[in-house]
Amino acid sequence: MKKLLLLLILPLFLGCAELQDIASQLPNSEYGVTNTEISSGLREALNLGIDRQVNKLTQEDGFFKNELVRISLPPELQKVDQTLRSVGLSSLADEGLKVLNRAAEDAVKEATPIFVSAVQQITFNDARNILLGNNTAATSYLTSKTEDQLYSKFNPVISNSLDKVGATQVWSNIIAKYNNLPLASKVNPDLPDYVTNEALKGVYKMIAVEEQQIRTDLASRTSRLLQRVFSLQD
């Protein structure tokens, strides 16, 4: 009754913006926590995913030695790889695979500011839906908000990275050798586009790994806020 009277009286003294701010701080009867807590908890979980998992991908071998995200060859280059190995050029084929992953590791450094901006824009309604969604709902939200922007950011960086890490030269050599082999069908794949898309898949996959841990492993909820908010979906 007191809360009802308070809500009836407050509009006489406060503006709309002030009322919305107060409402966000009131416990939500359906969830038992405030909208602000839910939003803050989801932001913290996503930021942990970015900090713990995405940053790992920027390290040397962050992609190449991670079975979950290592970039393999596109279908049109798999036959190139097999043919080179069959004629004694395995070391060249190995180097070609490694440099693709090196380019992805280099480009992912551009992702963090874009992710942080998207996380900051999570609304109260977004947060409630994400919290009660499936084990990768937050990652799916982040994907929908950042994928196009990240592709546009990654693609030129990947192109430059392919040059910087020597991938362009390595693959020009590989493709030239393959195309000169008798009976070989000519190939000329769009490596920047392929590596960009594979790098994006890897980034989102690692964020999903962290999200699933927070949702299912109590020990991964390393703050009181995470414990309080994610207990609602247990």
PDB file of C-alpha atoms in Angstrom:
ATOM      1  CA  MET A   1       0.000   0.000   0.000  1.00  0.00           C
ATOM      2  CA  LYS A   2       2.827   2.405   0.850  1.00  0.00           C
ATOM      3  CA  LYS A   3       4.556   1.624  -2.456  1.00  0.00           C
ATOM      4  CA  LEU A   4       1.296   2.306  -4.334  1.00  0.00           C
ATOM      5  CA  LEU A   5       0.837   5.663  -2.600  1.00  0.00           C
ATOM      6  CA  LEU A   6       4.452   6.547  -3.376  1.00  0.00           C
ATOM      7  CA  LEU A   7       3.959   5.799  -7.059  1.00  0.00           C
ATOM      8  CA  LEU A   8       0.794   7.901  -7.136  1.00  0.00           C
ATOM      9  CA  ILE A   9       2.419  10.892  -5.457  1.00  0.00           C
ATOM     10  CA  LEU A  10       5.780  10.879  -7.252  1.00  0.00           C
ATOM     11  CA  PRO A  11       4.466  12.173 -10.632  1.00  0.00           C
ATOM     12  CA  LEU A  12       3.360  15.376  -8.898  1.00  0.00           C
ATOM     13  CA  PHE A  13       6.961  16.222  -8.051  1.00  0.00           C
ATOM     14  CA  LEU A  14       9.204  14.547 -10.626  1.00  0.00           C
ATOM     15  CA  GLY A  15       9.692  14.643 -14.379  1.00  0.00           C
ATOM     16  CA  CYS A  16       9.364  11.649 -16.706  1.00  0.00           C
ATOM     17  CA  ALA A  17      13.110  10.982 -16.944  1.00  0.00           C
ATOM     18  CA  GLU A  18      13.486  11.023 -13.183  1.00  0.00           C
ATOM     19  CA  LEU A  19      10.567   8.622 -12.796  1.00  0.00           C
ATOM     20  CA  GLN A  20      12.078   6.184 -15.297  1.00  0.00           C
ATOM     21  CA  ASP A  21      15.351   6.239 -13.377  1.00  0.00           C
ATOM     22  CA  ILE A  22      13.561   5.509 -10.090  1.00  0.00           C
ATOM     23  CA  ALA A  23      11.480   2.747 -11.689  1.00  0.00           C
ATOM     24  CA  SER A  24      14.603   1.009 -12.889  1.00  0.00           C
ATOM     25  CA  GLN A  25      15.843   0.838  -9.305  1.00  0.00           C
ATOM     26  CA  LEU A  26      12.670  -0.736  -7.889  1.00  0.00           C
ATOM     27  CA  PRO A  27      12.669  -4.533  -7.458  1.00  0.00           C
ATOM     28  CA  ASN A  28      10.909  -6.246 -10.317  1.00  0.00           C
ATOM     29  CA  SER A  29       8.146  -8.392  -8.866  1.00  0.00           C
ATOM     30  CA  GLU A  30       8.594 -11.029 -11.552  1.00  0.00           C
ATOM     31  CA  TYR A  31      12.362 -11.430 -11.211  1.00  0.00           C
ATOM     32  CA  GLY A  32      13.155 -10.243  -7.679  1.00  0.00           C
ATOM     33  CA  VAL A  33      15.947  -7.896  -8.801  1.00  0.00           C
ATOM     34  CA  THR A  34      15.983  -4.467 -10.368  1.00  0.00           C
ATOM     35  CA  ASN A  35      16.126  -3.852 -14.090  1.00  0.00           C
ATOM     36  CA  THR A  36      19.400  -2.046 -13.508  1.00  0.00           C
ATOM     37  CA  GLU A  37      20.906  -5.119 -11.827  1.00  0.00           C
ATOM     38  CA  ILE A  38      19.826  -7.382 -14.672  1.00  0.00           C
ATOM     39  CA  SER A  39      21.308  -5.038 -17.290  1.00  0.00           C
ATOM     40  CA  SER A  40      24.523  -4.576 -15.328  1.00  0.00           C
ATOM     41  CA  GLY A  41      24.866  -8.315 -14.802  1.00  0.00           C
ATOM     42  CA  LEU A  42      24.492  -9.063 -18.506  1.00  0.00           C
ATOM     43  CA  ARG A  43      27.005  -6.343 -19.380  1.00  0.00           C
ATOM     44  CA  GLU A  44      29.469  -7.753 -16.874  1.00  0.00           C
ATOM     45  CA  ALA A  45      29.071 -11.275 -18.272  1.00  0.00           C
ATOM     46  CA  LEU A  46      29.659 -10.118 -21.838  1.00  0.00           C
ATOM     47  CA  ASN A  47      32.617  -7.979 -20.831  1.00  0.00           C
ATOM     48  CA  LEU A  48      34.123 -11.022 -19.118  1.00  0.00           C
ATOM     49  CA  GLY A  49      33.721 -12.985 -22.331  1.00  0.00           C
ATOM     50  CA  ILE A  50      35.463 -10.239 -24.256  1.00  0.00           C
ATOM     51  CA  ASP A  51      38.237  -9.881 -21.690  1.00  0.00           C
ATOM     52  CA  ARG A  52      38.856 -13.566 -20.988  1.00  0.00           C
ATOM     53  CA  GLN A  53      38.248 -15.147 -24.371  1.00  0.00           C
ATOM     54  CA  VAL A  54      38.468 -12.648 -27.236  1.00  0.00           C
ATOM     55  CA  ASN A  55      41.767 -11.235 -26.008  1.00  0.00           C
ATOM     56  CA  LYS A  56      43.224 -14.751 -26.074  1.00  0.00           C
ATOM     57  CA  LEU A  57      42.568 -14.875 -29.799  1.00  0.00           C
ATOM     58  CA  THR A  58      44.819 -11.868 -30.403  1.00  0.00           C
ATOM     59  CA  GLN A  59      47.857 -13.718 -29.063  1.00  0.00           C
ATOM     60  CA  GLU A  60      50.209 -15.675 -31.312  1.00  0.00           C
ATOM     61  CA  ASP A  61      48.607 -19.066 -31.976  1.00  0.00           C
ATOM     62  CA  GLY A  62      45.356 -17.768 -30.435  1.00  0.00           C
ATOM     63  CA  PHE A  63      43.559 -19.216 -33.454  1.00  0.00           C
ATOM     64  CA  PHE A  64      46.082 -21.686 -34.797  1.00  0.00           C
ATOM     65  CA  LYS A  65      46.462 -23.760 -31.608  1.00  0.00           C
ATOM     66  CA  ASN A  66      42.831 -23.480 -30.484  1.00  0.00           C
ATOM     67  CA  GLU A  67      40.878 -26.448 -31.834  1.00  0.00           C
ATOM     68  CA  LEU A  68      37.572 -24.628 -31.352  1.00  0.00           C
ATOM     69  CA  VAL A  69      38.383 -21.773 -33.709  1.00  0.00           C
ATOM     70  CA  ARG A  70      41.413 -22.741 -35.805  1.00  0.00           C
ATOM     71  CA  ILE A  71      40.812 -21.659 -39.376  1.00  0.00           C
ATOM     72  CA  SER A  72      41.013 -24.512 -41.839  1.00  0.00           C
ATOM     73  CA  LEU A  73      41.314 -24.152 -45.582  1.00  0.00           C
ATOM     74  CA  PRO A  74      38.309 -23.209 -47.720  1.00  0.00           C
ATOM     75  CA  PRO A  75      36.968 -26.081 -49.856  1.00  0.00           C
ATOM     76  CA  GLU A  76      38.594 -24.826 -53.054  1.00  0.00           C
ATOM     77  CA  LEU A  77      42.007 -24.813 -51.352  1.00  0.00           C
ATOM     78  CA  GLN A  78      41.703 -28.222 -49.701  1.00  0.00           C
ATOM     79  CA  LYS A  79      42.457 -29.902 -53.000  1.00  0.00           C
ATOM     80  CA  VAL A  80      45.431 -27.553 -53.367  1.00  0.00           C
ATOM     81  CA  ASP A  81      46.678 -28.643 -49.936  1.00  0.00           C
ATOM     82  CA  GLN A  82      46.256 -32.337 -50.728  1.00  0.00           C
ATOM     83  CA  THR A  83      47.967 -32.015 -54.086  1.00  0.00           C
ATOM     84  CA  LEU A  84      50.944 -30.107 -52.666  1.00  0.00           C
ATOM     85  CA  ARG A  85      51.424 -32.731 -49.959  1.00  0.00           C
ATOM     86  CA  SER A  86      51.259 -35.503 -52.523  1.00  0.00           C
ATOM     87  CA  VAL A  87      54.166 -33.946 -54.476  1.00  0.00           C
ATOM     88  CA  GLY A  88      56.385 -33.382 -51.429  1.00  0.00           C
ATOM     89  CA  LEU A  89      55.455 -29.770 -50.573  1.00  0.00           C
ATOM     90  CA  SER A  90      53.950 -30.419 -47.120  1.00  0.00           C
ATOM     91  CA  SER A  91      55.979 -27.683 -45.440  1.00  0.00           C
ATOM     92  CA  LEU A  92      54.635 -25.103 -47.869  1.00  0.00           C
ATOM     93  CA  ALA A  93      51.071 -26.330 -47.253  1.00  0.00           C
ATOM     94  CA  ASP A  94      51.597 -26.133 -43.468  1.00  0.00           C
ATOM     95  CA  GLU A  95      52.884 -22.576 -43.746  1.00  0.00           C
ATOM     96  CA  GLY A  96      49.894 -21.585 -45.859  1.00  0.00           C
ATOM     97  CA  LEU A  97      47.492 -22.744 -43.155  1.00  0.00           C
ATOM     98  CA  LYS A  98      49.415 -21.041 -40.364  1.00  0.00           C
ATOM     99  CA  VAL A  99      49.525 -17.617 -42.020  1.00  0.00           C
ATOM    100  CA  LEU A 100      45.746 -17.563 -42.489  1.00  0.00           C
ATOM    101  CA  ASN A 101      45.358 -17.971 -38.737  1.00  0.00           C
ATOM    102  CA  ARG A 102      48.017 -15.331 -38.076  1.00  0.00           C
ATOM    103  CA  ALA A 103      46.012 -12.798 -40.091  1.00  0.00           C
ATOM    104  CA  ALA A 104      42.900 -13.541 -38.007  1.00  0.00           C
ATOM    105  CA  GLU A 105      44.845 -13.121 -34.755  1.00  0.00           C
ATOM    106  CA  ASP A 106      46.057  -9.748 -35.961  1.00  0.00           C
ATOM    107  CA  ALA A 107      42.600  -8.517 -37.004  1.00  0.00           C
ATOM    108  CA  VAL A 108      40.723  -9.491 -33.831  1.00  0.00           C
ATOM    109  CA  LYS A 109      42.519  -6.674 -31.996  1.00  0.00           C
ATOM    110  CA  GLU A 110      40.072  -4.357 -33.765  1.00  0.00           C
ATOM    111  CA  ALA A 111      37.034  -6.059 -32.244  1.00  0.00           C
ATOM    112  CA  THR A 112      37.098  -5.010 -28.594  1.00  0.00           C
ATOM    113  CA  PRO A 113      36.004  -1.346 -28.960  1.00  0.00           C
ATOM    114  CA  ILE A 114      33.062  -2.396 -31.150  1.00  0.00           C
ATOM    115  CA  PHE A 115      31.993  -5.063 -28.664  1.00  0.00           C
ATOM    116  CA  VAL A 116      32.277  -2.690 -25.711  1.00  0.00           C
ATOM    117  CA  SER A 117      30.064  -0.150 -27.478  1.00  0.00           C
ATOM    118  CA  ALA A 118      27.411  -2.788 -28.198  1.00  0.00           C
ATOM    119  CA  VAL A 119      27.464  -4.044 -24.606  1.00  0.00           C
ATOM    120  CA  GLN A 120      26.903  -0.533 -23.293  1.00  0.00           C
ATOM    121  CA  GLN A 121      23.764  -0.205 -25.421  1.00  0.00           C
ATOM    122  CA  ILE A 122      21.916  -3.171 -23.884  1.00  0.00           C
ATOM    123  CA  THR A 123      18.444  -1.997 -22.791  1.00  0.00           C
ATOM    124  CA  PHE A 124      16.396  -3.219 -19.832  1.00  0.00           C
ATOM    125  CA  ASN A 125      14.097  -5.194 -22.144  1.00  0.00           C
ATOM    126  CA  ASP A 126      17.065  -6.683 -24.001  1.00  0.00           C
ATOM    127  CA  ALA A 127      18.615  -7.740 -20.706  1.00  0.00           C
ATOM    128  CA  ARG A 128      15.498  -9.526 -19.423  1.00  0.00           C
ATOM    129  CA  ASN A 129      15.046 -11.414 -22.692  1.00  0.00           C
ATOM    130  CA  ILE A 130      18.719 -12.371 -22.811  1.00  0.00           C
ATOM    131  CA  LEU A 131      18.809 -13.515 -19.201  1.00  0.00           C
ATOM    132  CA  LEU A 132      15.895 -15.892 -19.611  1.00  0.00           C
ATOM    133  CA  GLY A 133      16.988 -17.061 -23.070  1.00  0.00           C
ATOM    134  CA  ASN A 134      19.115 -20.050 -23.996  1.00  0.00           C
ATOM    135  CA  ASN A 135      22.735 -20.611 -22.964  1.00  0.00           C
ATOM    136  CA  THR A 136      24.088 -18.389 -25.749  1.00  0.00           C
ATOM    137  CA  ALA A 137      21.362 -15.722 -25.855  1.00  0.00           C
ATOM    138  CA  ALA A 138      23.772 -12.938 -24.893  1.00  0.00           C
ATOM    139  CA  THR A 139      26.219 -14.000 -27.606  1.00  0.00           C
ATOM    140  CA  SER A 140      23.393 -14.085 -30.161  1.00  0.00           C
ATOM    141  CA  TYR A 141      22.411 -10.568 -29.131  1.00  0.00           C
ATOM    142  CA  LEU A 142      25.993  -9.364 -29.480  1.00  0.00           C
ATOM    143  CA  THR A 143      26.276 -11.044 -32.884  1.00  0.00           C
ATOM    144  CA  SER A 144      23.135  -9.306 -34.172  1.00  0.00           C
ATOM    145  CA  LYS A 145      24.422  -5.929 -32.995  1.00  0.00           C
ATOM    146  CA  THR A 146      28.024  -6.181 -34.191  1.00  0.00           C
ATOM    147  CA  GLU A 147      28.417  -8.673 -37.052  1.00  0.00           C
ATOM    148  CA  ASP A 148      27.975  -6.258 -39.962  1.00  0.00           C
ATOM    149  CA  GLN A 149      30.106  -3.585 -38.344  1.00  0.00           C
ATOM    150  CA  LEU A 150      32.823  -6.074 -37.465  1.00  0.00           C
ATOM    151  CA  TYR A 151      32.917  -7.471 -40.981  1.00  0.00           C
ATOM    152  CA  SER A 152      33.405  -3.972 -42.370  1.00  0.00           C
ATOM    153  CA  LYS A 153      36.139  -3.367 -39.812  1.00  0.00           C
ATOM    154  CA  PHE A 154      37.797  -6.771 -40.114  1.00  0.00           C
ATOM    155  CA  ASN A 155      37.900  -7.146 -43.883  1.00  0.00           C
ATOM    156  CA  PRO A 156      40.407  -4.361 -44.701  1.00  0.00           C
ATOM    157  CA  VAL A 157      42.408  -5.272 -41.599  1.00  0.00           C
ATOM    158  CA  ILE A 158      42.487  -8.907 -42.708  1.00  0.00           C
ATOM    159  CA  SER A 159      43.671  -7.821 -46.158  1.00  0.00           C
ATOM    160  CA  ASN A 160      46.465  -5.783 -44.601  1.00  0.00           C
ATOM    161  CA  SER A 161      47.219  -8.563 -42.124  1.00  0.00           C
ATOM    162  CA  LEU A 162      47.527 -11.124 -44.901  1.00  0.00           C
ATOM    163  CA  ASP A 163      50.220  -8.894 -46.365  1.00  0.00           C
ATOM    164  CA  LYS A 164      51.841  -8.147 -43.006  1.00  0.00           C
ATOM    165  CA  VAL A 165      52.180 -11.759 -41.874  1.00  0.00           C
ATOM    166  CA  GLY A 166      53.305 -12.887 -45.314  1.00  0.00           C
ATOM    167  CA  ALA A 167      50.132 -14.792 -46.166  1.00  0.00           C
ATOM    168  CA  THR A 168      49.589 -13.036 -49.474  1.00  0.00           C
ATOM    169  CA  GLN A 169      53.074 -13.938 -50.687  1.00  0.00           C
ATOM    170  CA  VAL A 170      52.855 -17.487 -49.344  1.00  0.00           C
ATOM    171  CA  TRP A 171      49.507 -18.147 -50.974  1.00  0.00           C
ATOM    172  CA  SER A 172      50.460 -16.470 -54.235  1.00  0.00           C
ATOM    173  CA  ASN A 173      53.378 -18.907 -54.335  1.00  0.00           C
ATOM    174  CA  ILE A 174      51.200 -21.876 -53.354  1.00  0.00           C
ATOM    175  CA  ILE A 175      48.492 -21.075 -55.903  1.00  0.00           C
ATOM    176  CA  ALA A 176      51.053 -20.409 -58.641  1.00  0.00           C
ATOM    177  CA  LYS A 177      52.736 -23.762 -58.002  1.00  0.00           C
ATOM    178  CA  TYR A 178      49.406 -25.575 -57.938  1.00  0.00           C
ATOM    179  CA  ASN A 179      48.051 -23.884 -61.064  1.00  0.00           C
ATOM    180  CA  ASN A 180      51.221 -24.903 -62.918  1.00  0.00           C
ATOM    181  CA  LEU A 181      50.761 -28.582 -62.110  1.00  0.00           C
ATOM    182  CA  PRO A 182      49.559 -30.747 -65.000  1.00  0.00           C
ATOM    183  CA  LEU A 183      45.753 -31.194 -65.120  1.00  0.00           C
ATOM    184  CA  ALA A 184      45.198 -28.890 -62.129  1.00  0.00           C
ATOM    185  CA  SER A 185      42.008 -26.813 -62.300  1.00  0.00           C
ATOM    186  CA  LYS A 186      42.831 -23.158 -61.726  1.00  0.00           C
ATOM    187  CA  VAL A 187      41.946 -21.590 -58.352  1.00  0.00           C
ATOM    188  CA  ASN A 188      41.905 -17.994 -57.175  1.00  0.00           C
ATOM    189  CA  PRO A 189      39.955 -17.783 -53.885  1.00  0.00           C
ATOM    190  CA  ASP A 190      38.939 -14.574 -52.102  1.00  0.00           C
ATOM    191  CA  LEU A 191      41.133 -15.142 -49.046  1.00  0.00           C
ATOM    192  CA  PRO A 192      40.315 -11.850 -47.223  1.00  0.00           C
ATOM    193  CA  ASP A 193      36.570 -12.600 -47.324  1.00  0.00           C
ATOM    194  CA  TYR A 194      37.069 -16.198 -46.208  1.00  0.00           C
ATOM    195  CA  VAL A 195      39.432 -15.372 -43.334  1.00  0.00           C
ATOM    196  CA  THR A 196      37.207 -12.476 -42.209  1.00  0.00           C
ATOM    197  CA  ASN A 197      34.154 -14.702 -41.906  1.00  0.00           C
ATOM    198  CA  GLU A 198      36.107 -17.461 -40.169  1.00  0.00           C
ATOM    199  CA  ALA A 199      37.637 -14.967 -37.728  1.00  0.00           C
ATOM    200  CA  LEU A 200      34.164 -13.649 -36.855  1.00  0.00           C
ATOM    201  CA  LYS A 201      32.892 -17.177 -36.226  1.00  0.00           C
ATOM    202  CA  GLY A 202      35.828 -17.776 -33.905  1.00  0.00           C
ATOM    203  CA  VAL A 203      35.268 -14.572 -31.932  1.00  0.00           C
ATOM    204  CA  TYR A 204      31.590 -15.302 -31.301  1.00  0.00           C
ATOM    205  CA  LYS A 205      32.286 -18.942 -30.475  1.00  0.00           C
ATOM    206  CA  MET A 206      34.714 -17.962 -27.702  1.00  0.00           C
ATOM    207  CA  ILE A 207      32.295 -15.412 -26.238  1.00  0.00           C
ATOM    208  CA  ALA A 208      29.661 -18.164 -26.226  1.00  0.00           C
ATOM    209  CA  VAL A 209      32.070 -20.428 -24.331  1.00  0.00           C
ATOM    210  CA  GLU A 210      32.377 -17.859 -21.548  1.00  0.00           C
ATOM    211  CA  GLU A 211      28.627 -17.185 -21.472  1.00  0.00           C
ATOM    212  CA  GLN A 212      27.823 -20.881 -21.134  1.00  0.00           C
ATOM    213  CA  GLN A 213      30.300 -21.206 -18.283  1.00  0.00           C
ATOM    214  CA  ILE A 214      28.713 -18.319 -16.380  1.00  0.00           C
ATOM    215  CA  ARG A 215      25.238 -19.713 -16.948  1.00  0.00           C
ATOM    216  CA  THR A 216      26.036 -23.298 -15.926  1.00  0.00           C
ATOM    217  CA  ASP A 217      29.059 -23.143 -13.600  1.00  0.00           C
ATOM    218  CA  LEU A 218      28.521 -21.350 -10.298  1.00  0.00           C
ATOM    219  CA  ALA A 219      32.286 -20.932  -9.814  1.00  0.00           C
ATOM    220  CA  SER A 220      32.430 -18.807 -12.989  1.00  0.00           C
ATOM    221  CA  ARG A 221      30.145 -16.188 -11.424  1.00  0.00           C
ATOM    222  CA  THR A 222      33.019 -14.294  -9.910  1.00  0.00           C
ATOM    223  CA  SER A 223      31.106 -11.315  -8.526  1.00  0.00           C
ATOM    224  CA  ARG A 224      28.106 -10.834  -6.264  1.00  0.00           C
ATOM    225  CA  LEU A 225      26.233  -9.196  -9.145  1.00  0.00           C
ATOM    226  CA  LEU A 226      26.753 -12.168 -11.475  1.00  0.00           C
ATOM    227  CA  GLN A 227      25.676 -14.557  -8.724  1.00  0.00           C
ATOM    228  CA  ARG A 228      22.516 -12.572  -7.998  1.00  0.00           C
ATOM    229  CA  VAL A 229      21.438 -12.011 -11.603  1.00  0.00           C
ATOM    230  CA  PHE A 230      22.241 -15.418 -13.067  1.00  0.00           C
ATOM    231  CA  SER A 231      20.666 -17.283 -10.165  1.00  0.00           C
ATOM    232  CA  LEU A 232      17.352 -16.211 -11.725  1.00  0.00           C
ATOM    233  CA  GLN A 233      17.863 -18.536 -14.696  1.00  0.00           C
ATOM    234  CA  ASP A 234      19.118 -21.539 -12.725  1.00  0.00           C
TER     235      ASP A 234
END
